[in-house]
mmCIF file of C-alpha atoms in Angstrom:
data_model
loop_
_atom_site.group_PDB
_atom_site.id
_atom_site.type_symbol
_atom_site.label_atom_id
_atom_site.label_comp_id
_atom_site.label_asym_id
_atom_site.label_seq_id
_atom_site.Cartn_x
_atom_site.Cartn_y
_atom_site.Cartn_z
ATOM 1 C CA MET U 1 86.587 -29.140 -65.124
ATOM 2 C CA SER U 2 89.286 -27.736 -67.392
ATOM 3 C CA ARG U 3 92.351 -26.175 -65.943
ATOM 4 C CA GLN U 4 93.151 -22.862 -67.458
ATOM 5 C CA SER U 5 96.317 -21.866 -65.548
ATOM 6 C CA ASP U 6 99.165 -23.816 -63.834
ATOM 7 C CA ARG U 7 101.334 -21.089 -62.430
ATOM 8 C CA PRO U 8 103.010 -21.128 -59.016
ATOM 9 C CA ILE U 9 102.211 -18.097 -56.830
ATOM 10 C CA ALA U 10 103.708 -19.082 -53.471
ATOM 11 C CA THR U 11 106.551 -21.147 -52.195
ATOM 12 C CA VAL U 12 107.459 -21.699 -48.484
ATOM 13 C CA ALA U 13 110.563 -23.444 -47.190
ATOM 14 C CA LEU U 14 111.118 -24.619 -43.600
ATOM 15 C CA SER U 15 114.091 -26.142 -41.676
ATOM 16 C CA PRO U 16 116.387 -28.594 -43.337
ATOM 17 C CA SER U 17 114.787 -31.578 -41.548
ATOM 18 C CA VAL U 18 111.273 -30.612 -42.628
ATOM 19 C CA ALA U 19 110.965 -29.094 -46.160
ATOM 20 C CA LEU U 20 107.548 -27.844 -47.035
ATOM 21 C CA TRP U 21 106.591 -26.449 -50.388
ATOM 22 C CA LEU U 22 103.202 -25.031 -51.122
ATOM 23 C CA LEU U 23 102.312 -24.923 -54.769
ATOM 24 C CA PHE U 24 99.113 -23.243 -55.674
ATOM 25 C CA LEU U 25 97.743 -24.103 -59.116
ATOM 26 C CA ILE U 26 94.689 -22.008 -59.705
ATOM 27 C CA GLY U 27 92.156 -22.743 -62.413
ATOM 28 C CA SER U 28 88.666 -21.462 -63.005
ATOM 29 C CA VAL U 29 85.792 -23.765 -62.223
ATOM 30 C CA SER U 30 83.041 -21.298 -63.014
ATOM 31 C CA SER U 31 82.305 -17.555 -62.850
ATOM 32 C CA SER U 32 82.184 -17.820 -59.006
ATOM 33 C CA THR U 33 84.463 -20.634 -57.978
ATOM 34 C CA HIS U 34 88.168 -21.522 -58.260
ATOM 35 C CA ALA U 35 90.098 -24.698 -57.553
ATOM 36 C CA VAL U 36 93.415 -24.902 -55.639
ATOM 37 C CA ASN U 37 95.882 -27.810 -55.625
ATOM 38 C CA ILE U 38 98.261 -27.965 -52.742
ATOM 39 C CA ALA U 39 101.262 -30.323 -52.707
ATOM 40 C CA PHE U 40 103.260 -30.975 -49.527
ATOM 41 C CA GLN U 41 106.744 -32.647 -49.486
ATOM 42 C CA THR U 42 107.999 -33.613 -46.068
ATOM 43 C CA ASP U 43 111.364 -35.260 -45.270
ATOM 44 C CA CYS U 44 110.839 -36.633 -41.714
ATOM 45 C CA ARG U 45 114.314 -38.279 -41.574
ATOM 46 C CA GLY U 46 112.731 -41.052 -39.570
ATOM 47 C CA ARG U 47 110.564 -44.021 -40.209
ATOM 48 C CA TYR U 48 109.263 -42.468 -43.315
ATOM 49 C CA GLN U 49 112.130 -41.032 -45.322
ATOM 50 C CA ARG U 50 109.902 -39.076 -47.589
ATOM 51 C CA LEU U 51 106.181 -38.450 -47.505
ATOM 52 C CA TRP U 52 104.091 -36.777 -50.182
ATOM 53 C CA CYS U 53 100.672 -35.536 -49.588
ATOM 54 C CA ASN U 54 98.886 -34.521 -52.627
ATOM 55 C CA PHE U 55 95.342 -33.271 -52.549
ATOM 56 C CA LYS U 56 93.032 -30.751 -54.049
ATOM 57 C CA ILE U 57 90.515 -28.411 -52.400
ATOM 58 C CA ASN U 58 87.852 -26.296 -54.032
ATOM 59 C CA LEU U 59 87.524 -22.740 -52.900
ATOM 60 C CA PHE U 60 84.191 -21.095 -53.505
ATOM 61 C CA ILE U 61 85.205 -17.486 -53.808
ATOM 62 C CA PRO U 62 82.976 -14.689 -55.169
ATOM 63 C CA VAL U 63 84.347 -13.023 -58.254
ATOM 64 C CA SER U 64 84.412 -9.708 -56.474
ATOM 65 C CA LYS U 65 87.026 -11.062 -54.051
ATOM 66 C CA MET U 66 89.409 -12.045 -56.684
ATOM 67 C CA ALA U 67 92.244 -9.580 -57.380
ATOM 68 C CA ALA U 68 92.282 -7.738 -60.647
ATOM 69 C CA GLU U 69 95.411 -7.946 -62.787
ATOM 70 C CA TYR U 70 97.315 -5.007 -61.277
ATOM 71 C CA SER U 71 101.015 -4.272 -61.034
ATOM 72 C CA VAL U 72 103.022 -2.643 -58.172
ATOM 73 C CA GLU U 73 106.165 -0.782 -58.980
ATOM 74 C CA GLN U 74 108.695 0.763 -56.548
ATOM 75 C CA LEU U 75 109.437 4.336 -57.645
ATOM 76 C CA PRO U 76 112.882 5.994 -57.309
ATOM 77 C CA SER U 77 112.523 7.714 -53.991
ATOM 78 C CA PRO U 78 114.235 8.036 -50.578
ATOM 79 C CA LEU U 79 113.182 5.452 -48.025
ATOM 80 C CA SER U 80 110.943 7.509 -45.722
ATOM 81 C CA GLN U 81 110.855 6.936 -42.014
ATOM 82 C CA LEU U 82 107.136 7.740 -42.029
ATOM 83 C CA GLY U 83 105.947 8.492 -45.533
ATOM 84 C CA GLU U 84 102.429 10.051 -45.601
ATOM 85 C CA GLY U 85 99.957 12.447 -47.140
ATOM 86 C CA PRO U 86 100.287 11.869 -50.969
ATOM 87 C CA VAL U 87 98.607 14.540 -53.026
ATOM 88 C CA TRP U 88 98.635 14.754 -56.853
ATOM 89 C CA ASP U 89 99.189 18.102 -58.584
ATOM 90 C CA VAL U 90 97.878 18.282 -62.166
ATOM 91 C CA ASP U 91 99.687 21.438 -62.981
ATOM 92 C CA THR U 92 103.128 20.041 -62.361
ATOM 93 C CA GLN U 93 102.278 16.405 -63.020
ATOM 94 C CA SER U 94 103.854 15.601 -59.671
ATOM 95 C CA LEU U 95 103.011 13.789 -56.501
ATOM 96 C CA TYR U 96 103.753 15.616 -53.268
ATOM 97 C CA TYR U 97 104.036 13.827 -49.943
ATOM 98 C CA VAL U 98 105.882 14.014 -46.632
ATOM 99 C CA ASP U 99 108.283 12.075 -44.433
ATOM 100 C CA ILE U 100 106.766 12.956 -41.030
ATOM 101 C CA ASN U 101 109.626 11.833 -38.802
ATOM 102 C CA GLY U 102 112.281 12.653 -41.386
ATOM 103 C CA ALA U 103 110.944 16.297 -41.438
ATOM 104 C CA ALA U 104 110.962 16.369 -45.262
ATOM 105 C CA ILE U 105 108.606 17.322 -48.078
ATOM 106 C CA LEU U 106 108.982 15.411 -51.264
ATOM 107 C CA ARG U 107 107.947 15.682 -54.906
ATOM 108 C CA TYR U 108 107.831 12.825 -57.314
ATOM 109 C CA ASP U 109 108.235 14.236 -60.898
ATOM 110 C CA TYR U 110 106.245 11.996 -63.220
ATOM 111 C CA ALA U 111 108.027 13.094 -66.404
ATOM 112 C CA GLU U 112 111.537 12.764 -64.967
ATOM 113 C CA ASN U 113 110.654 9.658 -62.871
ATOM 114 C CA LYS U 114 112.617 11.280 -60.029
ATOM 115 C CA THR U 115 111.866 12.325 -56.458
ATOM 116 C CA TYR U 116 113.073 15.602 -54.985
ATOM 117 C CA SER U 117 113.248 16.284 -51.249
ATOM 118 C CA ALA U 118 113.659 19.290 -49.063
ATOM 119 C CA LYS U 119 113.774 20.400 -45.453
ATOM 120 C CA ILE U 120 112.689 23.647 -43.823
ATOM 121 C CA ASP U 121 114.442 25.140 -40.838
ATOM 122 C CA GLY U 122 112.165 25.030 -37.751
ATOM 123 C CA VAL U 123 109.628 22.881 -39.359
ATOM 124 C CA ASP U 124 109.775 19.372 -37.652
ATOM 125 C CA PRO U 125 107.842 17.084 -37.818
ATOM 126 C CA ILE U 126 105.819 17.645 -40.950
ATOM 127 C CA SER U 127 102.356 16.453 -41.905
ATOM 128 C CA PRO U 128 100.293 16.957 -43.938
ATOM 129 C CA ILE U 129 101.358 18.860 -47.104
ATOM 130 C CA ILE U 130 98.560 20.836 -48.816
ATOM 131 C CA LEU U 131 98.528 22.586 -52.208
ATOM 132 C CA VAL U 132 97.353 26.157 -52.321
ATOM 133 C CA GLN U 133 94.931 27.395 -54.983
ATOM 134 C CA GLY U 134 96.454 30.042 -57.253
ATOM 135 C CA LYS U 135 99.785 30.017 -55.464
ATOM 136 C CA PRO U 136 102.266 27.623 -57.157
ATOM 137 C CA GLY U 137 105.331 27.048 -55.045
ATOM 138 C CA GLN U 138 103.483 27.684 -51.739
ATOM 139 C CA TYR U 139 102.393 24.896 -49.500
ATOM 140 C CA VAL U 140 100.488 24.605 -46.253
ATOM 141 C CA LEU U 141 102.167 22.206 -43.786
ATOM 142 C CA GLY U 142 101.256 20.888 -40.414
ATOM 143 C CA THR U 143 104.109 20.976 -37.881
ATOM 144 C CA GLY U 144 103.678 20.164 -34.263
ATOM 145 C CA ASN U 145 100.496 21.960 -33.152
ATOM 146 C CA LYS U 146 100.743 24.621 -35.861
ATOM 147 C CA ILE U 147 99.739 25.075 -39.506
ATOM 148 C CA VAL U 148 102.320 27.023 -41.480
ATOM 149 C CA LEU U 149 102.865 28.400 -45.021
ATOM 150 C CA VAL U 150 106.185 27.643 -46.779
ATOM 151 C CA ASN U 151 107.799 28.378 -50.155
ATOM 152 C CA TRP U 152 109.609 25.655 -52.169
ATOM 153 C CA ASP U 153 110.574 25.468 -55.851
ATOM 154 C CA GLY U 154 110.155 21.735 -55.996
ATOM 155 C CA ARG U 155 113.819 21.048 -56.664
ATOM 156 C CA SER U 156 116.028 22.648 -54.122
ATOM 157 C CA GLU U 157 117.122 20.835 -50.959
ATOM 158 C CA ARG U 158 115.809 23.683 -48.759
ATOM 159 C CA GLY U 159 112.366 25.362 -48.527
ATOM 160 C CA THR U 160 111.610 28.545 -46.525
ATOM 161 C CA LEU U 161 109.123 29.266 -43.754
ATOM 162 C CA VAL U 162 106.746 32.163 -44.723
ATOM 163 C CA LYS U 163 104.481 32.470 -41.702
ATOM 164 C CA THR U 164 102.387 30.605 -39.230
ATOM 165 C CA LEU U 165 98.696 30.419 -40.222
ATOM 166 C CA TYR U 166 97.185 28.708 -37.278
ATOM 167 C CA ASP U 167 98.461 27.877 -33.862
ATOM 168 C CA LEU U 168 96.390 25.621 -31.574
ATOM 169 C CA GLY U 169 98.036 27.167 -28.464
ATOM 170 C CA GLU U 170 99.575 26.109 -25.290
ATOM 171 C CA SER U 171 96.668 23.783 -24.325
ATOM 172 C CA GLU U 172 97.551 21.593 -27.348
ATOM 173 C CA LYS U 173 101.361 21.521 -26.933
ATOM 174 C CA HIS U 174 101.217 17.738 -26.288
ATOM 175 C CA VAL U 175 99.833 16.843 -29.804
ATOM 176 C CA ARG U 176 100.991 17.116 -33.334
ATOM 177 C CA PHE U 177 99.088 17.237 -36.637
ATOM 178 C CA ASN U 178 98.936 13.954 -38.540
ATOM 179 C CA ASP U 179 96.704 13.587 -41.629
ATOM 180 C CA GLY U 180 94.818 16.295 -43.410
ATOM 181 C CA LYS U 181 93.160 17.157 -46.695
ATOM 182 C CA VAL U 182 91.021 19.818 -48.418
ATOM 183 C CA ASP U 183 87.357 19.479 -49.063
ATOM 184 C CA PRO U 184 85.631 20.434 -52.374
ATOM 185 C CA GLN U 185 85.031 23.921 -51.009
ATOM 186 C CA GLY U 186 88.679 24.590 -50.374
ATOM 187 C CA ARG U 187 88.559 24.136 -46.637
ATOM 188 C CA LEU U 188 91.328 22.294 -44.787
ATOM 189 C CA TYR U 189 90.368 19.424 -42.462
ATOM 190 C CA ALA U 190 93.306 18.240 -40.313
ATOM 191 C CA GLY U 191 93.550 16.090 -37.231
ATOM 192 C CA THR U 192 95.983 15.631 -34.345
ATOM 193 C CA MET U 193 97.422 12.894 -32.197
ATOM 194 C CA GLN U 194 99.457 12.803 -28.961
ATOM 195 C CA LEU U 195 103.141 13.152 -29.444
ATOM 196 C CA GLU U 196 104.884 9.751 -29.672
ATOM 197 C CA THR U 197 107.488 10.872 -27.087
ATOM 198 C CA LEU U 198 104.789 11.234 -24.388
ATOM 199 C CA GLY U 199 103.731 7.551 -24.208
ATOM 200 C CA ASP U 200 101.722 4.857 -25.883
ATOM 201 C CA ILE U 201 99.728 6.639 -28.657
ATOM 202 C CA MET U 202 97.376 3.619 -28.933
ATOM 203 C CA GLN U 203 96.135 4.145 -25.378
ATOM 204 C CA GLN U 204 95.443 7.877 -25.482
ATOM 205 C CA LYS U 205 92.567 9.948 -26.824
ATOM 206 C CA GLU U 206 94.203 13.408 -26.943
ATOM 207 C CA GLY U 207 93.648 13.994 -30.637
ATOM 208 C CA LYS U 208 91.081 16.178 -32.322
ATOM 209 C CA LEU U 209 89.759 16.888 -35.807
ATOM 210 C CA PHE U 210 89.655 20.589 -36.942
ATOM 211 C CA ARG U 211 88.425 22.504 -39.941
ATOM 212 C CA PHE U 212 90.394 25.514 -41.087
ATOM 213 C CA ASP U 213 88.571 28.078 -43.306
ATOM 214 C CA GLY U 214 91.420 29.892 -45.010
ATOM 215 C CA LYS U 215 89.054 32.033 -47.010
ATOM 216 C CA ALA U 216 87.377 33.138 -43.815
ATOM 217 C CA GLY U 217 90.349 34.939 -42.413
ATOM 218 C CA GLY U 218 92.084 32.252 -40.476
ATOM 219 C CA GLU U 219 89.175 30.803 -38.393
ATOM 220 C CA PHE U 220 89.398 27.228 -37.244
ATOM 221 C CA HIS U 221 86.662 25.010 -35.785
ATOM 222 C CA LEU U 222 86.760 21.860 -33.628
ATOM 223 C CA LEU U 223 84.781 19.069 -35.261
ATOM 224 C CA LYS U 224 85.607 16.079 -33.142
ATOM 225 C CA ALA U 225 87.456 15.492 -29.881
ATOM 226 C CA GLY U 226 88.502 12.188 -28.078
ATOM 227 C CA VAL U 227 90.466 10.976 -31.065
ATOM 228 C CA SER U 228 93.492 8.625 -30.607
ATOM 229 C CA ILE U 229 95.263 8.857 -34.043
ATOM 230 C CA SER U 230 93.445 11.131 -36.525
ATOM 231 C CA ASN U 231 94.104 9.651 -39.902
ATOM 232 C CA GLY U 232 92.452 9.035 -43.285
ATOM 233 C CA LEU U 233 89.681 11.372 -44.621
ATOM 234 C CA THR U 234 87.957 11.711 -47.914
ATOM 235 C CA TRP U 235 84.814 13.164 -49.635
ATOM 236 C CA PRO U 236 83.471 11.074 -52.536
ATOM 237 C CA GLU U 237 81.920 13.308 -55.191
ATOM 238 C CA ASN U 238 78.143 13.864 -55.325
ATOM 239 C CA SER U 239 77.547 11.961 -52.048
ATOM 240 C CA ASN U 240 77.503 14.713 -49.350
ATOM 241 C CA LYS U 241 79.361 12.173 -47.212
ATOM 242 C CA PHE U 242 82.664 12.436 -45.377
ATOM 243 C CA TYR U 243 84.619 9.320 -44.339
ATOM 244 C CA TYR U 244 87.051 9.458 -41.490
ATOM 245 C CA ILE U 245 89.511 7.161 -39.727
ATOM 246 C CA ASP U 246 90.679 7.206 -36.135
ATOM 247 C CA SER U 247 93.155 4.312 -36.452
ATOM 248 C CA VAL U 248 92.729 2.969 -32.904
ATOM 249 C CA ALA U 249 88.929 2.720 -33.348
ATOM 250 C CA LEU U 250 89.411 -0.049 -35.947
ATOM 251 C CA ASP U 251 86.623 1.282 -38.124
ATOM 252 C CA ILE U 252 85.706 3.899 -40.717
ATOM 253 C CA LYS U 253 83.203 6.508 -39.668
ATOM 254 C CA GLU U 254 80.713 8.133 -42.061
ATOM 255 C CA TYR U 255 79.228 11.621 -41.647
ATOM 256 C CA ASP U 256 76.755 13.935 -43.369
ATOM 257 C CA VAL U 257 78.416 17.250 -44.272
ATOM 258 C CA LEU U 258 76.513 20.468 -43.717
ATOM 259 C CA GLU U 259 76.968 23.515 -46.000
ATOM 260 C CA ASN U 260 79.215 25.297 -43.506
ATOM 261 C CA GLY U 261 81.427 22.228 -43.299
ATOM 262 C CA ASP U 262 80.261 20.897 -39.955
ATOM 263 C CA LEU U 263 79.683 17.152 -39.522
ATOM 264 C CA GLN U 264 76.609 15.334 -38.243
ATOM 265 C CA ASN U 265 75.005 11.920 -38.040
ATOM 266 C CA GLU U 266 78.113 9.883 -37.195
ATOM 267 C CA THR U 267 77.755 6.174 -38.062
ATOM 268 C CA VAL U 268 80.246 3.273 -38.434
ATOM 269 C CA PHE U 269 80.495 2.694 -42.215
ATOM 270 C CA TYR U 270 82.847 -0.280 -41.961
ATOM 271 C CA ASP U 271 84.223 -2.224 -38.965
ATOM 272 C CA LEU U 272 87.654 -3.821 -39.482
ATOM 273 C CA ARG U 273 87.239 -6.366 -36.731
ATOM 274 C CA VAL U 274 86.927 -10.011 -37.558
ATOM 275 C CA ASP U 275 84.610 -11.860 -35.243
ATOM 276 C CA GLY U 276 84.959 -8.884 -32.883
ATOM 277 C CA LYS U 277 88.759 -9.122 -32.835
ATOM 278 C CA SER U 278 91.498 -6.989 -34.337
ATOM 279 C CA PRO U 279 92.527 -8.042 -37.879
ATOM 280 C CA GLY U 280 96.183 -7.582 -36.930
ATOM 281 C CA TYR U 281 96.443 -4.126 -38.537
ATOM 282 C CA VAL U 282 94.874 -0.710 -38.309
ATOM 283 C CA ALA U 283 93.479 1.574 -40.956
ATOM 284 C CA ASP U 284 95.663 4.579 -41.829
ATOM 285 C CA GLY U 285 95.270 6.884 -44.799
ATOM 286 C CA MET U 286 92.528 6.690 -47.401
ATOM 287 C CA THR U 287 91.282 7.976 -50.799
ATOM 288 C CA HIS U 288 88.438 7.183 -53.191
ATOM 289 C CA ASP U 289 87.955 6.584 -56.882
ATOM 290 C CA ASN U 290 85.356 8.085 -59.286
ATOM 291 C CA ASP U 291 82.897 5.392 -58.399
ATOM 292 C CA GLY U 292 83.067 6.182 -54.720
ATOM 293 C CA ASN U 293 85.031 3.140 -53.708
ATOM 294 C CA LEU U 294 87.350 3.732 -50.752
ATOM 295 C CA TYR U 295 91.016 2.671 -50.799
ATOM 296 C CA VAL U 296 92.170 2.252 -47.248
ATOM 297 C CA ALA U 297 95.864 1.830 -46.304
ATOM 298 C CA THR U 298 96.585 -0.727 -43.595
ATOM 299 C CA TRP U 299 99.394 -0.072 -41.076
ATOM 300 C CA GLY U 300 100.758 -3.540 -40.369
ATOM 301 C CA GLY U 301 98.725 -5.176 -43.067
ATOM 302 C CA SER U 302 100.941 -4.887 -46.160
ATOM 303 C CA LYS U 303 97.918 -3.989 -48.289
ATOM 304 C CA LEU U 304 95.199 -1.578 -49.363
ATOM 305 C CA LEU U 305 91.552 -2.413 -48.973
ATOM 306 C CA LYS U 306 89.135 -1.417 -51.725
ATOM 307 C CA ILE U 307 85.736 -1.022 -50.048
ATOM 308 C CA ASN U 308 82.444 -0.629 -52.033
ATOM 309 C CA PRO U 309 80.328 2.133 -50.398
ATOM 310 C CA LYS U 310 77.076 0.491 -51.487
ATOM 311 C CA SER U 311 77.656 -3.073 -50.352
ATOM 312 C CA LYS U 312 80.055 -1.949 -47.541
ATOM 313 C CA LYS U 313 82.247 -4.968 -48.351
ATOM 314 C CA ILE U 314 85.871 -5.419 -49.352
ATOM 315 C CA GLU U 315 85.980 -5.799 -53.115
ATOM 316 C CA GLN U 316 89.784 -6.139 -53.485
ATOM 317 C CA GLU U 317 92.964 -6.399 -51.431
ATOM 318 C CA ILE U 318 95.893 -4.706 -53.088
ATOM 319 C CA ALA U 319 99.169 -6.247 -51.837
ATOM 320 C CA ILE U 320 102.066 -3.775 -51.220
ATOM 321 C CA PRO U 321 105.636 -5.070 -50.454
ATOM 322 C CA ALA U 322 105.904 -3.106 -47.224
ATOM 323 C CA LYS U 323 104.215 -3.906 -43.888
ATOM 324 C CA GLN U 324 103.414 -0.341 -42.907
ATOM 325 C CA VAL U 325 101.208 1.036 -45.706
ATOM 326 C CA THR U 326 100.309 4.641 -44.816
ATOM 327 C CA SER U 327 98.228 6.299 -47.542
ATOM 328 C CA ALA U 328 97.298 6.478 -51.220
ATOM 329 C CA ALA U 329 96.299 8.947 -53.924
ATOM 330 C CA PHE U 330 95.280 8.629 -57.550
ATOM 331 C CA GLY U 331 97.425 10.451 -60.108
ATOM 332 C CA GLY U 332 99.173 10.217 -63.472
ATOM 333 C CA PRO U 333 98.232 11.875 -66.797
ATOM 334 C CA GLN U 334 94.965 9.827 -66.885
ATOM 335 C CA MET U 335 94.380 9.824 -63.135
ATOM 336 C CA ASP U 336 94.359 6.026 -63.209
ATOM 337 C CA GLU U 337 97.565 5.270 -61.302
ATOM 338 C CA LEU U 338 97.479 4.780 -57.486
ATOM 339 C CA PHE U 339 100.444 6.177 -55.655
ATOM 340 C CA VAL U 340 101.084 4.598 -52.263
ATOM 341 C CA THR U 341 103.276 5.793 -49.357
ATOM 342 C CA THR U 342 104.871 3.480 -46.740
ATOM 343 C CA ALA U 343 106.969 3.684 -43.633
ATOM 344 C CA HIS U 344 109.953 1.837 -42.155
ATOM 345 C CA THR U 345 109.534 2.495 -38.484
ATOM 346 C CA GLY U 346 110.864 -0.222 -36.224
ATOM 347 C CA ASN U 347 112.493 -3.321 -37.645
ATOM 348 C CA GLN U 348 111.617 -3.025 -41.310
ATOM 349 C CA ASP U 349 113.736 -3.943 -44.298
ATOM 350 C CA PRO U 350 113.664 -2.226 -47.727
ATOM 351 C CA PRO U 351 111.614 -1.539 -49.649
ATOM 352 C CA ALA U 352 109.710 -0.410 -46.570
ATOM 353 C CA GLY U 353 109.498 3.363 -46.687
ATOM 354 C CA ALA U 354 109.503 3.523 -50.496
ATOM 355 C CA LEU U 355 106.933 5.180 -52.739
ATOM 356 C CA PHE U 356 105.004 2.698 -54.844
ATOM 357 C CA ARG U 357 102.769 3.009 -57.966
ATOM 358 C CA VAL U 358 99.903 0.582 -58.695
ATOM 359 C CA THR U 359 98.596 0.275 -62.239
ATOM 360 C CA GLY U 360 96.031 -1.847 -63.914
ATOM 361 C CA LEU U 361 93.323 -1.361 -61.241
ATOM 362 C CA GLY U 362 90.748 -0.289 -63.847
ATOM 363 C CA ALA U 363 89.799 2.723 -61.731
ATOM 364 C CA ARG U 364 90.319 6.501 -61.882
ATOM 365 C CA GLY U 365 90.333 9.189 -59.282
ATOM 366 C CA LYS U 366 90.376 12.948 -59.269
ATOM 367 C CA PRO U 367 93.118 15.441 -58.217
ATOM 368 C CA MET U 368 92.810 16.451 -54.596
ATOM 369 C CA ASP U 369 91.343 19.862 -54.009
ATOM 370 C CA LYS U 370 93.638 22.824 -53.231
ATOM 371 C CA MET U 371 93.215 25.087 -50.200
ATOM 372 C CA ILE U 372 91.669 28.504 -50.711
ATOM 373 C CA LEU U 373 93.919 30.753 -48.621
ATOM 374 C CA ARG U 374 93.277 34.458 -48.250
ATOM 375 C CA ASP U 375 96.275 36.772 -47.635
#
């Protein structure tokens, strides 16, 4: 065996009386195995003043599990309380997203490497943000149990409310919209969850998933009820499949999509449980690349999962320096950069809540579709 690399990638220090350093020296053994050397140094301050334990273990890891050479960069942006819903706009070369609890819409300008933020009177909380086909400067937002239309120039600190497009009514006053996206036909799919102020959202199933046909004169249709936290959704091209996340369910569902946008044949595409138990995080937002691979944000997991739709296995884990990873979207001039939103709810230190960019993944996506909205 020849060692090709001797670079440290992790160091852990304990209390003064017991110092422990882990030094991982990774070298290729073959196309499918890797070797790891681990060195322990322990000062017991007792009978043995210093004890060294040096040993080597071989890890047999499939190449598909090894991370690609990617880079993660924190972009200049406000630290969002609950960043969500990233969507790339080709026309402005910008990434739009929201701070749900901060009641703000944001735009990262790629050319300027700068993020602009705005608030809208009477619109709180906010999620998602949706681009409108043929109407630059207008955006569809979810706020509480309503879907509204707003104007924003992308730079000012204030936007303006134009009108309410959809109102779920008094029977849905206890919920708010969470994640939402537009399908290839220009229809908005958006889901709800119980308001956080009304109790433990992990224990309730008050949410629903709706479809809003803007081009059909404001109709909306119930697609799924009994949802806890309606979250990630995406439609890989040329698959006639729809993937959907209810975070509390700890899985990703797959559906066939009918011509009218209805869903049928629900199956579990991927179960996050490990040996029947929670992995310690839940799935949040989601996107896909041009090969149909899913990129799933993990709330509490500090990473994105890249899942192959054919093998239904995790191909890659993309580490993000924030615990609460909320969503992701491909963008950039070549559509090969992955933008990642995060949150800093609870006891989280910076850079939690920042916007990140991941490069070097060797994957491309497509711009998210815009909503077709009839006056």
